[in-house]
Tab-separated table of C-alpha atoms and ligand atoms in Angstrom:
chain	number	residue	atom	x	y	z
A	7	MET	CA	8.621	48.095	-41.828
A	8	GLY	CA	9.860	44.309	-42.357
A	9	GLU	CA	13.739	46.288	-43.157
A	10	MET	CA	14.058	47.886	-40.027
A	11	LEU	CA	12.306	44.614	-38.208
A	12	GLU	CA	15.454	42.789	-40.355
A	13	GLN	CA	17.756	45.343	-39.047
A	14	ALA	CA	16.593	45.000	-35.684
A	15	VAL	CA	16.923	41.204	-35.605
A	16	ARG	CA	20.935	41.714	-37.042
A	17	THR	CA	21.562	44.038	-34.317
A	18	ALA	CA	20.019	41.651	-31.519
A	19	LEU	CA	22.361	38.674	-33.297
A	20	ARG	CA	25.012	40.730	-32.175
A	21	SER	CA	24.640	40.055	-28.804
A	22	VAL	CA	24.778	36.208	-29.970
A	23	ARG	CA	28.831	34.707	-29.821
A	24	ASP	CA	29.589	32.245	-31.765
A	25	PRO	CA	31.488	29.998	-28.205
A	26	VAL	CA	34.580	28.575	-30.472
A	27	THR	CA	35.683	31.943	-32.172
A	28	GLY	CA	34.300	34.406	-29.237
A	29	GLN	CA	32.837	36.452	-32.489
A	30	ASP	CA	29.527	37.526	-32.773
A	31	VAL	CA	27.208	34.939	-35.251
A	32	VAL	CA	26.433	38.502	-37.647
A	33	SER	CA	30.753	39.758	-37.835
A	34	ALA	CA	31.272	35.777	-38.421
A	35	GLY	CA	28.929	36.030	-41.207
A	36	MET	CA	27.018	32.667	-39.750
A	37	VAL	CA	23.995	34.293	-40.376
A	38	ASP	CA	22.565	32.889	-43.856
A	39	GLY	CA	19.099	33.635	-45.782
A	40	LEU	CA	17.367	36.067	-43.468
A	41	ALA	CA	13.939	36.550	-44.083
A	42	VAL	CA	11.171	38.505	-42.303
A	43	LYS	CA	7.855	38.489	-43.281
A	44	ALA	CA	4.260	39.770	-41.755
A	45	GLY	CA	6.478	39.571	-38.514
A	46	MET	CA	7.778	36.451	-38.617
A	47	VAL	CA	11.625	35.894	-39.035
A	48	GLN	CA	13.699	33.054	-40.690
A	49	PHE	CA	17.214	32.524	-40.923
A	50	ALA	CA	19.918	29.974	-40.656
A	51	ILE	CA	23.071	29.513	-38.883
A	52	GLN	CA	25.694	28.125	-40.893
A	53	VAL	CA	28.638	26.253	-38.778
A	54	PRO	CA	31.170	24.029	-39.960
A	55	ARG	CA	29.888	20.203	-40.906
A	56	GLU	CA	32.224	19.178	-37.780
A	57	ARG	CA	30.608	20.956	-35.473
A	58	ALA	CA	26.931	20.887	-36.717
A	59	ARG	CA	26.050	18.389	-33.790
A	60	GLU	CA	27.603	20.413	-30.832
A	61	SER	CA	25.711	24.042	-32.469
A	62	GLU	CA	21.979	23.102	-31.121
A	63	PRO	CA	23.085	25.866	-27.858
A	64	LEU	CA	24.151	28.376	-30.541
A	65	ARG	CA	20.844	27.733	-32.755
A	66	ALA	CA	18.544	28.034	-29.869
A	67	ALA	CA	20.153	31.269	-28.778
A	68	ALA	CA	19.849	33.039	-32.008
A	69	GLU	CA	16.217	31.950	-31.895
A	70	ARG	CA	15.858	33.438	-28.776
A	71	ALA	CA	17.366	36.568	-29.699
A	72	ALA	CA	15.571	36.973	-33.424
A	73	ALA	CA	12.374	36.205	-31.294
A	74	ALA	CA	12.557	38.694	-28.028
A	75	VAL	CA	12.912	41.590	-30.422
A	76	PRO	CA	10.027	43.876	-30.196
A	77	GLY	CA	7.566	43.240	-33.335
A	78	VAL	CA	8.954	39.465	-33.669
A	79	LEU	CA	6.118	37.244	-33.700
A	80	SER	CA	8.073	34.253	-34.598
A	81	ALA	CA	11.440	33.519	-35.083
A	82	THR	CA	12.663	29.889	-36.959
A	83	VAL	CA	16.204	29.132	-37.355
A	84	VAL	CA	18.044	26.379	-39.124
A	85	LEU	CA	21.877	25.263	-38.705
A	86	THR	CA	23.479	24.697	-42.318
A	87	ALA	CA	26.502	22.874	-42.269
A	88	HIS	CA	28.405	24.957	-44.240
A	89	ARG	CA	30.651	24.378	-47.179
A	90	ALA	CA	32.664	25.592	-49.788
A	91	PRO	CA	31.005	27.608	-52.625
A	92	PRO	CA	30.600	25.194	-55.574
A	93	ALA	CA	33.308	25.992	-58.648
A	94	GLY	CA	32.502	29.115	-60.479
A	95	GLY	CA	29.253	29.409	-58.392
A	96	SER	CA	27.936	32.896	-56.904
A	97	GLY	CA	30.650	32.275	-54.042
A	98	GLY	CA	30.614	34.647	-51.643
A	99	GLU	CA	27.942	34.161	-48.784
A	100	ALA	CA	29.432	30.726	-48.003
A	101	ALA	CA	32.894	31.384	-47.971
A	102	PRO	CA	35.142	28.994	-45.721
A	103	HIS	CA	35.173	30.377	-41.872
A	104	ALA	CA	38.764	31.123	-40.628
A	105	HIS	CA	38.190	29.116	-37.294
A	106	GLY	CA	37.556	25.284	-36.598
A	107	PRO	CA	39.754	22.474	-37.408
A	108	ALA	CA	39.402	21.437	-41.368
A	109	PRO	CA	40.585	17.595	-41.122
A	110	GLY	CA	41.447	16.322	-44.832
A	111	ALA	CA	39.708	18.145	-47.771
A	112	LYS	CA	36.845	19.326	-47.953
A	113	PRO	CA	33.829	17.851	-49.484
A	114	PRO	CA	32.726	18.944	-52.913
A	115	PRO	CA	29.206	20.843	-52.256
A	116	GLY	CA	26.322	18.367	-51.504
A	117	GLN	CA	29.061	15.340	-50.414
A	118	GLY	CA	30.431	14.175	-47.165
A	119	PRO	CA	30.332	10.930	-45.533
A	120	MET	CA	27.099	9.340	-46.343
A	121	LEU	CA	24.370	9.733	-44.184
A	122	LEU	CA	21.350	7.477	-42.683
A	123	PRO	CA	24.362	4.200	-42.267
A	124	GLU	CA	21.780	2.481	-40.001
A	125	VAL	CA	19.335	1.945	-42.915
A	126	GLY	CA	18.588	-0.940	-44.643
A	127	ALA	CA	16.926	0.711	-47.872
A	128	ILE	CA	16.340	3.961	-48.883
A	129	ILE	CA	13.353	4.580	-51.218
A	130	ALA	CA	12.512	8.233	-52.899
A	131	VAL	CA	8.933	7.903	-53.681
A	132	ALA	CA	9.041	10.962	-56.471
A	133	SER	CA	7.440	12.104	-59.759
A	134	GLY	CA	8.289	14.599	-62.255
A	135	LYS	CA	5.135	16.564	-61.710
A	136	GLY	CA	2.957	18.114	-58.612
A	137	GLY	CA	-0.448	16.995	-57.556
A	138	VAL	CA	-0.198	13.092	-58.584
A	139	GLY	CA	-0.248	11.242	-55.098
A	140	LYS	CA	3.197	11.132	-54.376
A	141	SER	CA	2.717	12.077	-50.197
A	142	THR	CA	-0.375	10.051	-50.087
A	143	THR	CA	1.386	6.832	-51.824
A	144	ALA	CA	4.546	7.727	-49.816
A	145	VAL	CA	2.281	7.387	-46.532
A	146	ASN	CA	0.498	4.581	-47.126
A	147	LEU	CA	3.497	2.247	-49.057
A	148	ALA	CA	5.278	3.244	-45.430
A	149	VAL	CA	2.478	2.085	-43.210
A	150	ALA	CA	1.647	-1.246	-45.349
A	151	LEU	CA	5.719	-1.835	-45.223
A	152	ALA	CA	5.551	-1.388	-41.290
A	153	MET	CA	2.148	-3.956	-40.735
A	154	GLN	CA	4.531	-6.570	-42.625
A	155	GLY	CA	7.149	-6.532	-39.955
A	156	GLN	CA	9.472	-3.544	-41.232
A	157	ARG	CA	10.950	-1.252	-39.181
A	158	VAL	CA	9.920	1.637	-41.371
A	159	GLY	CA	10.978	5.565	-41.586
A	160	LEU	CA	9.231	8.160	-42.606
A	161	LEU	CA	10.806	11.230	-44.146
A	162	ASP	CA	9.446	14.250	-45.272
A	163	ALA	CA	12.040	15.357	-48.195
A	164	ASP	CA	9.867	18.516	-49.053
A	165	ILE	CA	10.723	21.407	-47.346
A	166	TYR	CA	8.736	24.234	-48.785
A	167	GLY	CA	5.425	22.321	-48.621
A	168	PRO	CA	5.650	19.356	-45.973
A	169	SER	CA	2.356	17.046	-46.311
A	170	LEU	CA	3.393	15.220	-43.229
A	171	PRO	CA	2.100	16.995	-40.436
A	172	GLN	CA	-1.085	16.583	-42.030
A	173	MET	CA	-1.582	13.055	-43.399
A	174	LEU	CA	0.064	11.411	-40.128
A	175	GLY	CA	-2.449	13.735	-38.296
A	176	THR	CA	-0.268	14.937	-35.688
A	177	HIS	CA	1.244	18.388	-35.134
A	178	GLU	CA	3.455	17.172	-32.087
A	179	ARG	CA	6.507	18.483	-31.535
A	180	PRO	CA	9.573	16.508	-31.524
A	181	ARG	CA	11.866	15.864	-28.281
A	182	ALA	CA	15.545	16.211	-28.625
A	183	GLU	CA	17.974	14.226	-26.925
A	184	GLY	CA	20.944	15.966	-26.553
A	185	SER	CA	21.544	17.686	-30.059
A	186	ARG	CA	19.499	14.818	-31.701
A	187	ILE	CA	15.611	14.986	-32.585
A	188	ILE	CA	13.806	12.323	-31.765
A	189	PRO	CA	11.169	11.317	-34.814
A	190	LEU	CA	7.629	10.857	-34.311
A	191	SER	CA	6.228	7.330	-33.882
A	192	ARG	CA	2.825	7.104	-35.733
A	193	TRP	CA	0.837	4.326	-37.834
A	194	GLY	CA	3.950	2.012	-36.474
A	195	LEU	CA	6.360	3.952	-38.286
A	196	LYS	CA	9.300	6.644	-37.089
A	197	ALA	CA	8.560	9.827	-38.959
A	198	MET	CA	10.106	13.031	-39.592
A	199	SER	CA	9.237	16.420	-41.287
A	200	ILE	CA	9.980	20.220	-41.519
A	201	GLY	CA	6.422	20.633	-40.803
A	202	PHE	CA	6.989	19.499	-37.477
A	203	LEU	CA	9.699	21.385	-36.328
A	204	VAL	CA	8.384	24.759	-37.629
A	205	GLU	CA	5.158	26.455	-37.330
A	206	GLN	CA	2.737	25.671	-39.937
A	207	GLU	CA	2.165	29.382	-40.779
A	208	THR	CA	5.298	30.312	-41.123
A	209	PRO	CA	6.304	30.888	-45.352
A	210	MET	CA	9.393	29.190	-46.206
A	211	ILE	CA	11.256	31.357	-48.063
A	212	TRP	CA	14.365	28.718	-48.406
A	213	ARG	CA	17.135	29.286	-50.930
A	214	GLY	CA	18.738	26.042	-52.587
A	215	PRO	CA	21.688	25.746	-50.360
A	216	MET	CA	19.416	26.278	-47.589
A	217	VAL	CA	17.079	23.237	-48.729
A	218	MET	CA	19.958	20.906	-48.667
A	219	GLY	CA	21.005	22.566	-45.556
A	220	ALA	CA	17.726	21.202	-43.770
A	221	LEU	CA	16.920	18.133	-46.124
A	222	GLU	CA	20.630	17.240	-44.394
A	223	GLN	CA	19.522	17.696	-40.925
A	224	LEU	CA	16.686	15.625	-41.306
A	225	MET	CA	18.588	12.954	-42.064
A	226	GLY	CA	21.446	13.448	-39.857
A	227	GLN	CA	20.459	14.827	-36.831
A	228	VAL	CA	17.426	12.781	-36.268
A	229	ALA	CA	17.837	9.559	-34.239
A	230	TRP	CA	16.918	7.213	-37.041
A	231	GLY	CA	18.294	4.336	-35.472
A	232	PRO	CA	18.170	1.360	-36.925
A	233	LEU	CA	15.828	1.173	-39.918
A	234	ASP	CA	14.501	-2.092	-42.786
A	235	ILE	CA	13.153	0.544	-45.084
A	236	MET	CA	13.268	4.381	-45.468
A	237	VAL	CA	10.731	5.631	-47.153
A	238	VAL	CA	11.348	9.467	-48.606
A	239	ASP	CA	8.546	11.794	-49.720
A	240	MET	CA	10.071	14.077	-52.807
A	241	PRO	CA	8.908	17.262	-53.606
A	242	PRO	CA	7.696	17.897	-57.079
A	243	GLY	CA	9.817	18.447	-59.798
A	244	THR	CA	13.763	17.865	-60.148
A	245	GLY	CA	15.723	20.643	-58.283
A	246	ASP	CA	17.838	20.598	-55.061
A	247	ALA	CA	16.141	17.842	-52.740
A	248	GLN	CA	16.293	15.154	-55.291
A	249	LEU	CA	20.322	16.511	-56.174
A	250	THR	CA	20.644	16.307	-52.091
A	251	MET	CA	18.984	12.765	-51.572
A	252	SER	CA	21.162	11.261	-54.899
A	253	GLN	CA	24.058	12.329	-53.264
A	254	ARG	CA	24.023	12.284	-49.613
A	255	VAL	CA	22.388	8.554	-49.093
A	256	PRO	CA	22.631	5.191	-50.929
A	257	LEU	CA	19.520	5.327	-52.591
A	258	ALA	CA	18.454	1.665	-53.088
A	259	GLY	CA	15.677	3.360	-55.859
A	260	ALA	CA	13.406	5.710	-56.759
A	261	VAL	CA	9.374	4.472	-57.209
A	262	ILE	CA	8.088	6.898	-59.700
A	263	VAL	CA	4.393	7.784	-59.191
A	264	SER	CA	2.112	8.907	-61.914
A	265	THR	CA	-1.604	9.188	-63.132
A	266	PRO	CA	-2.211	7.772	-66.364
A	267	GLN	CA	-3.000	10.913	-68.893
A	268	ASP	CA	-0.363	11.381	-71.405
A	269	VAL	CA	0.554	15.200	-69.454
A	270	ALA	CA	1.578	13.112	-66.229
A	271	LEU	CA	3.370	10.125	-68.440
A	272	ILE	CA	5.638	12.808	-69.822
A	273	ASP	CA	6.342	13.993	-66.524
A	274	ALA	CA	6.491	10.151	-65.457
A	275	ARG	CA	9.497	10.296	-67.880
A	276	ARG	CA	11.272	12.922	-67.212
A	277	GLY	CA	11.342	11.663	-63.064
A	278	VAL	CA	12.629	8.478	-64.798
A	279	ARG	CA	15.165	10.113	-66.247
A	280	MET	CA	16.387	12.535	-63.676
A	281	PHE	CA	16.939	9.461	-61.425
A	282	GLU	CA	19.087	7.479	-63.765
A	283	LYS	CA	21.283	10.601	-65.017
A	284	VAL	CA	22.342	10.254	-61.028
A	285	ASN	CA	22.686	6.100	-61.353
A	286	VAL	CA	19.559	5.531	-58.960
A	287	PRO	CA	17.709	2.811	-59.959
A	288	VAL	CA	14.392	2.968	-60.905
A	289	LEU	CA	12.279	0.722	-59.030
A	290	GLY	CA	9.232	0.970	-60.555
A	291	LEU	CA	6.379	2.578	-61.733
A	292	ILE	CA	2.659	3.465	-59.979
A	293	GLU	CA	-0.226	4.277	-61.525
A	294	ASN	CA	-2.077	6.652	-58.864
A	295	MET	CA	-6.205	7.368	-59.357
A	296	SER	CA	-5.977	4.761	-61.957
A	297	PHE	CA	-9.808	4.430	-61.982
A	298	PHE	CA	-12.397	5.851	-60.144
A	299	CYS	CA	-14.718	3.746	-58.129
A	300	CYS	CA	-17.814	5.100	-57.242
A	301	PRO	CA	-18.373	5.389	-53.429
A	302	ASN	CA	-22.456	4.259	-53.449
A	303	CYS	CA	-22.247	1.903	-56.207
A	304	GLY	CA	-18.681	0.395	-56.531
A	305	HIS	CA	-18.899	1.014	-60.412
A	306	ARG	CA	-15.360	1.354	-61.964
A	307	THR	CA	-14.899	4.232	-64.152
A	308	ASP	CA	-11.746	4.508	-66.259
A	309	ILE	CA	-11.355	8.316	-66.076
A	310	PHE	CA	-7.979	9.275	-67.455
A	311	GLY	CA	-7.371	5.886	-69.458
A	312	HIS	CA	-6.908	3.480	-67.421
A	313	GLY	CA	-3.092	1.528	-67.972
A	314	GLY	CA	-1.540	4.861	-69.351
A	315	ALA	CA	1.271	4.112	-66.994
A	316	GLN	CA	1.424	0.727	-67.695
A	317	ALA	CA	2.583	0.825	-71.104
A	318	GLU	CA	4.877	3.680	-70.308
A	319	ALA	CA	6.881	1.214	-67.960
A	320	ALA	CA	7.189	-1.224	-70.471
A	321	ARG	CA	8.320	1.227	-72.861
A	322	LEU	CA	11.198	2.366	-70.365
A	323	GLY	CA	11.868	-0.631	-69.798
A	324	VAL	CA	11.345	-0.320	-65.952
A	325	GLU	CA	8.542	-2.236	-63.540
A	326	PHE	CA	5.456	-1.543	-63.500
A	327	LEU	CA	4.784	-2.065	-59.449
A	328	GLY	CA	0.965	-1.800	-59.527
A	329	ASP	CA	-2.332	0.895	-59.804
A	330	LEU	CA	-4.129	2.453	-57.193
A	331	PRO	CA	-7.577	3.375	-57.431
A	332	LEU	CA	-8.955	6.905	-57.499
A	333	LYS	CA	-11.421	6.893	-54.670
A	334	LEU	CA	-13.148	9.950	-51.784
A	335	ALA	CA	-12.173	7.661	-49.155
A	336	ILE	CA	-7.867	7.838	-49.665
A	337	ARG	CA	-8.313	11.727	-50.105
A	338	GLU	CA	-10.701	12.049	-47.030
A	339	LEU	CA	-8.655	9.707	-44.776
A	340	ALA	CA	-4.869	11.114	-46.230
A	341	ASP	CA	-6.779	14.636	-44.875
A	342	ALA	CA	-7.664	13.792	-41.608
A	343	GLY	CA	-4.082	12.636	-41.090
A	344	THR	CA	-5.651	8.209	-40.692
A	345	PRO	CA	-3.984	6.935	-44.122
A	346	ILE	CA	-6.351	4.240	-45.147
A	347	VAL	CA	-3.959	1.721	-44.893
A	348	ALA	CA	-4.151	1.695	-40.997
A	349	ALA	CA	-7.782	3.557	-40.928
A	350	ARG	CA	-9.351	0.428	-42.901
A	351	PRO	CA	-6.836	-2.491	-43.293
A	352	ASP	CA	-9.536	-4.424	-44.832
A	353	SER	CA	-10.370	-2.587	-47.438
A	354	GLU	CA	-9.730	-3.033	-51.171
A	355	GLU	CA	-7.124	-0.037	-51.657
A	356	ALA	CA	-5.344	-0.638	-48.300
A	357	ALA	CA	-4.772	-4.339	-50.260
A	358	ALA	CA	-3.695	-2.251	-53.207
A	359	TYR	CA	-0.945	-0.501	-51.551
A	360	GLN	CA	-0.403	-3.773	-49.255
A	361	ARG	CA	0.514	-5.653	-52.588
A	362	ILE	CA	2.660	-2.564	-53.828
A	363	ALA	CA	4.587	-2.831	-50.783
A	364	THR	CA	4.895	-6.481	-51.415
A	365	ARG	CA	6.543	-6.182	-54.510
A	366	LEU	CA	8.823	-3.893	-53.482
A	367	ARG	CA	9.941	-5.898	-51.137
A	368	ALA	CA	10.685	-8.651	-53.037
A	369	LYS	CA	12.468	-6.458	-55.651
A	370	LEU	CA	15.241	-5.046	-52.899
A	371	ALA	CA	15.875	-8.492	-51.760
A	372	GLU	CA	16.545	-9.130	-55.255
A	373	ARG	CA	18.831	-6.317	-55.724
A	374	ALA	CA	20.498	-7.067	-52.145
A	375	GLY	CA	20.867	-10.717	-53.889
A	376	ALA	CA	22.143	-9.742	-56.826
A	377	GLY	CA	25.043	-7.860	-55.378
A	378	PRO	CA	28.483	-8.909	-54.144
A	379	LYS	CA	28.002	-12.105	-51.680
A	380	ILE	CA	30.462	-12.449	-48.974
A	381	VAL	CA	30.968	-16.087	-48.167
A	382	ILE	CA	32.986	-17.005	-45.286
A	383	ASP	CA	33.741	-21.021	-44.565
B	408	LIG	N1	-5.621	7.483	-54.986
B	408	LIG	C1	-6.299	8.554	-54.709
B	408	LIG	N2	-7.688	9.110	-54.595
B	408	LIG	C2	-8.144	10.041	-54.143
B	408	LIG	N3	-7.397	11.402	-53.636
B	408	LIG	C3	-6.172	11.295	-53.938
B	408	LIG	C4	-5.145	9.693	-54.304
B	408	LIG	N4	-4.110	10.082	-54.730
B	408	LIG	C5	-3.670	11.305	-53.955
B	408	LIG	N5	-5.389	11.722	-53.398
B	408	LIG	C6	-5.544	13.199	-53.229
B	408	LIG	O1	-4.829	14.151	-54.104
B	408	LIG	C7	-4.602	15.027	-53.660
B	408	LIG	C8	-2.447	15.056	-53.548
B	408	LIG	O2	-1.887	14.179	-53.426
B	408	LIG	P1	-0.661	14.169	-52.492
B	408	LIG	O3	-0.522	15.427	-51.922
B	408	LIG	O4	-0.162	13.064	-51.855
B	408	LIG	O5	-0.047	14.399	-54.058
B	408	LIG	P2	1.918	15.095	-54.344
B	408	LIG	O6	2.064	14.688	-55.611
B	408	LIG	O7	2.297	14.541	-52.757
B	408	LIG	O8	1.617	16.270	-54.520
B	408	LIG	P3	2.664	17.257	-54.360
B	408	LIG	O9	3.935	17.370	-55.638
B	408	LIG	O10	2.315	18.410	-54.114
B	408	LIG	O11	3.616	16.923	-52.857
B	408	LIG	C9	-4.580	15.305	-51.960
B	408	LIG	O12	-5.535	15.833	-51.841
B	408	LIG	C10	-4.839	13.380	-51.776
B	408	LIG	O13	-5.823	13.396	-50.689
B	409	LIG	MG1	3.683	15.749	-51.632
């Protein structure tokens, strides 16, 4: 059934022509990663990088054609800017197209002009392990920074499991202006997530290159405008998204979130090493779910043995940026789409996020000050 539908989609896509070559997108080898599951269709249209901006109508036409096939419930198509296959890699699928101008040498995989030139500092919120509270921390820190008067962007780099629609409490569709996507405005910040662009139920069957392509689009094709700080909510682990970020944007640094248990700290160590390997400075470590505060009596219990991250930070030679309590309200408000920093700005938890935000800004200012200064007489 799935196979027949996939064939029918391919047939339908033969009616979609690339305006530049006049060839249909299937024959031109532009359709990548076509996946059909329970009537939901996903694929990418690969275009040469220099044509990425003007190819939105082609993407939309391919999506319409796929969606019109009887039996297809939804179709999601993304544009990916193709690049030459990695040397010694599997090759084939990303073979360079014969058409289109090729000014200069092709950038190596995952490289090219740096994205987000109008952003002052880009900070990756990461961990070596899933579920430690990266997204919750990223959202609340971003809101705290915005409340401190910064122009803040929040980018959800988790293509497989985006969190922002829920944590920001919106499933609004972003508008497009020409070929640029307008980020959503929420809680004083600009936000973008693949979750705003595709249906929530759509299974995310992306492969590595598609993750890179989608993430690059979220940076390069979104009209972020000038920002002081962009907070990037990283996916768990040490995969493609981490590589893309370290190669395609000038990261000011990474903030590693960890819980105090030993196992999580081992993973934090892995997270720190990963960024060191790609020459991204680690700005510091945050201990999340550090201690438990009883919602009834306020009594504090160090469930996991509080303070592990602080000791670990000292061992690794990175700064300890602060700890955050394990608090029911943090989870409830995050799930409800109203980050605690915005919903209860006077709470102790909000103050803890604000303190870390202040420290981060100071840290960024120190680093900026440490760079080469240009003196004009
Ligand atoms: N300090 C906290 N107090 C209470 N609950 C928290 C706290 N931090 C995070 N949580 C909850 O823990 C769960 C996991 O958090 P979150 O989604 O932020 O983790 P993550 O590291 O981003 O996960 P993933 O690796 O899947 O992206 C969520 O339900 C969140 O509400
Ligand atoms: Mg997350």
